[in-house]
């Protein structure tokens, strides 16, 4: 199992009080599996994503990712796990002083077996797969919101990570670009065994999922058999 979440609780501090954000979350994810998290805003989807990615630390329950326990983990353990994950969030987080090719290549700098020319080739291949072959040398300020999002997707997939965590990856994309992004993720999952957890409100891409998990008020709930714990029809 690539991800094992058991009895996870998480709260935010609000002054002297605590606000419960996640309650009794249990979720297992296998290699090559695509999980979509759905539910209203504020239901805890993004919080769960950041905890699985080691971007926040929980202290109740268990989160095992890539063989590492993250509940109560120290900083270095969190860093080691994050280095094996591809992140795609609504904020593109592109470096404004690097062009598209350089932003993608930057994620490959810590790959010990890749030479500089190989890094350049892979960065260009990932951008081209997302329809950005004319934008290699373009800086973020000259790109549209959708183009920036596609550069962020290319950066996340370039390292061929074992796990991709994506928060609304198609929110800034038209239907054609959005379909291209999720199709690419689907191919990675089935070809390379990459597990993908994807938060979305985009009903156009639900068919890519192996399972759709619905969340409300910090809990996983079962409202519709088609939308929870049941493989989607292809």
mmCIF file of C-alpha atoms in Angstrom, residues 35-127:
data_model
loop_
_atom_site.group_PDB
_atom_site.id
_atom_site.type_symbol
_atom_site.label_atom_id
_atom_site.label_comp_id
_atom_site.label_asym_id
_atom_site.label_seq_id
_atom_site.Cartn_x
_atom_site.Cartn_y
_atom_site.Cartn_z
ATOM 1 C CA UNK A 35 -8.563 8.864 -6.194
ATOM 2 C CA UNK A 36 -10.755 11.950 -6.602
ATOM 3 C CA UNK A 37 -11.833 13.840 -3.472
ATOM 4 C CA UNK A 38 -15.078 15.754 -3.866
ATOM 5 C CA UNK A 39 -17.242 17.780 -1.524
ATOM 6 C CA UNK A 40 -18.168 21.378 -0.679
ATOM 7 C CA UNK A 41 -15.602 24.060 0.102
ATOM 8 C CA UNK A 42 -14.413 23.778 3.691
ATOM 9 C CA UNK A 43 -15.006 20.027 3.900
ATOM 10 C CA UNK A 44 -11.313 19.295 4.582
ATOM 11 C CA UNK A 45 -10.186 18.040 1.160
ATOM 12 C CA UNK A 46 -7.182 20.348 0.779
ATOM 13 C CA UNK A 47 -6.205 19.902 4.427
ATOM 14 C CA UNK A 48 -6.124 16.136 3.933
ATOM 15 C CA UNK A 49 -4.038 16.577 0.797
ATOM 16 C CA UNK A 50 -1.458 18.734 2.595
ATOM 17 C CA UNK A 51 -1.196 16.285 5.501
ATOM 18 C CA UNK A 52 -0.577 13.361 3.138
ATOM 19 C CA UNK A 53 2.039 15.486 1.363
ATOM 20 C CA UNK A 54 3.923 16.292 4.565
ATOM 21 C CA UNK A 55 3.163 20.000 4.258
ATOM 22 C CA UNK A 56 1.452 19.985 7.656
ATOM 23 C CA UNK A 57 2.004 17.798 10.696
ATOM 24 C CA UNK A 58 -0.796 15.860 12.389
ATOM 25 C CA UNK A 59 -0.563 14.370 15.872
ATOM 26 C CA UNK A 60 -3.618 12.090 16.067
ATOM 27 C CA UNK A 61 -4.004 8.892 14.088
ATOM 28 C CA UNK A 62 -1.621 7.589 11.458
ATOM 29 C CA UNK A 63 -0.492 8.663 7.973
ATOM 30 C CA UNK A 64 1.953 6.330 6.277
ATOM 31 C CA UNK A 65 3.197 7.589 2.909
ATOM 32 C CA UNK A 66 5.842 5.742 0.891
ATOM 33 C CA UNK A 67 6.677 3.711 3.982
ATOM 34 C CA UNK A 68 7.157 6.716 6.305
ATOM 35 C CA UNK A 69 4.947 7.622 9.264
ATOM 36 C CA UNK A 70 4.086 11.328 9.030
ATOM 37 C CA UNK A 71 2.038 11.783 12.205
ATOM 38 C CA UNK A 72 4.414 13.483 14.602
ATOM 39 C CA UNK A 73 7.240 13.206 12.059
ATOM 40 C CA UNK A 74 10.301 15.431 12.279
ATOM 41 C CA UNK A 75 11.156 17.994 9.624
ATOM 42 C CA UNK A 76 13.683 15.850 7.749
ATOM 43 C CA UNK A 77 11.260 12.953 7.402
ATOM 44 C CA UNK A 78 8.666 15.311 5.955
ATOM 45 C CA UNK A 79 11.233 16.716 3.509
ATOM 46 C CA UNK A 80 12.292 13.230 2.397
ATOM 47 C CA UNK A 81 8.675 12.301 1.644
ATOM 48 C CA UNK A 82 7.938 15.593 -0.135
ATOM 49 C CA UNK A 83 10.869 15.028 -2.474
ATOM 50 C CA UNK A 84 9.139 11.912 -3.793
ATOM 51 C CA UNK A 85 5.811 13.645 -4.474
ATOM 52 C CA UNK A 86 4.632 15.782 -7.366
ATOM 53 C CA UNK A 87 2.470 18.677 -6.146
ATOM 54 C CA UNK A 88 -0.059 20.605 -8.231
ATOM 55 C CA UNK A 89 -1.888 23.345 -6.344
ATOM 56 C CA UNK A 90 -4.175 26.190 -7.393
ATOM 57 C CA UNK A 91 -1.390 28.694 -6.803
ATOM 58 C CA UNK A 92 1.051 27.938 -9.598
ATOM 59 C CA UNK A 93 4.112 28.839 -7.489
ATOM 60 C CA UNK A 94 6.233 29.380 -10.592
ATOM 61 C CA UNK A 95 9.443 31.354 -10.147
ATOM 62 C CA UNK A 96 8.992 34.619 -12.039
ATOM 63 C CA UNK A 97 12.691 34.924 -12.939
ATOM 64 C CA UNK A 98 12.766 31.501 -14.648
ATOM 65 C CA UNK A 99 11.181 30.683 -17.986
ATOM 66 C CA UNK A 100 8.813 27.738 -18.458
ATOM 67 C CA UNK A 101 11.567 25.297 -19.363
ATOM 68 C CA UNK A 102 13.702 26.377 -16.394
ATOM 69 C CA UNK A 103 10.769 26.126 -13.961
ATOM 70 C CA UNK A 104 10.222 22.515 -14.998
ATOM 71 C CA UNK A 105 13.936 21.691 -15.119
ATOM 72 C CA UNK A 106 14.395 23.016 -11.586
ATOM 73 C CA UNK A 107 12.401 20.080 -10.209
ATOM 74 C CA UNK A 108 14.924 17.710 -11.798
ATOM 75 C CA UNK A 109 18.079 19.259 -10.373
ATOM 76 C CA UNK A 110 18.210 16.816 -7.457
ATOM 77 C CA UNK A 111 17.941 13.739 -9.667
ATOM 78 C CA UNK A 112 21.469 12.267 -9.375
ATOM 79 C CA UNK A 113 21.300 10.164 -12.528
ATOM 80 C CA UNK A 114 20.240 12.917 -14.900
ATOM 81 C CA UNK A 115 22.734 15.006 -16.836
ATOM 82 C CA UNK A 116 22.059 18.613 -17.791
ATOM 83 C CA UNK A 117 21.091 17.757 -21.369
ATOM 84 C CA UNK A 118 18.764 14.988 -20.184
ATOM 85 C CA UNK A 119 17.071 17.423 -17.818
ATOM 86 C CA UNK A 120 16.520 19.877 -20.663
ATOM 87 C CA UNK A 121 15.085 17.189 -22.928
ATOM 88 C CA UNK A 122 12.694 15.881 -20.275
ATOM 89 C CA UNK A 123 11.503 19.379 -19.374
ATOM 90 C CA UNK A 124 10.731 20.089 -23.018
ATOM 91 C CA UNK A 125 8.995 16.738 -23.470
ATOM 92 C CA UNK A 126 6.693 17.393 -20.510
ATOM 93 C CA UNK A 127 5.831 20.886 -21.713
#
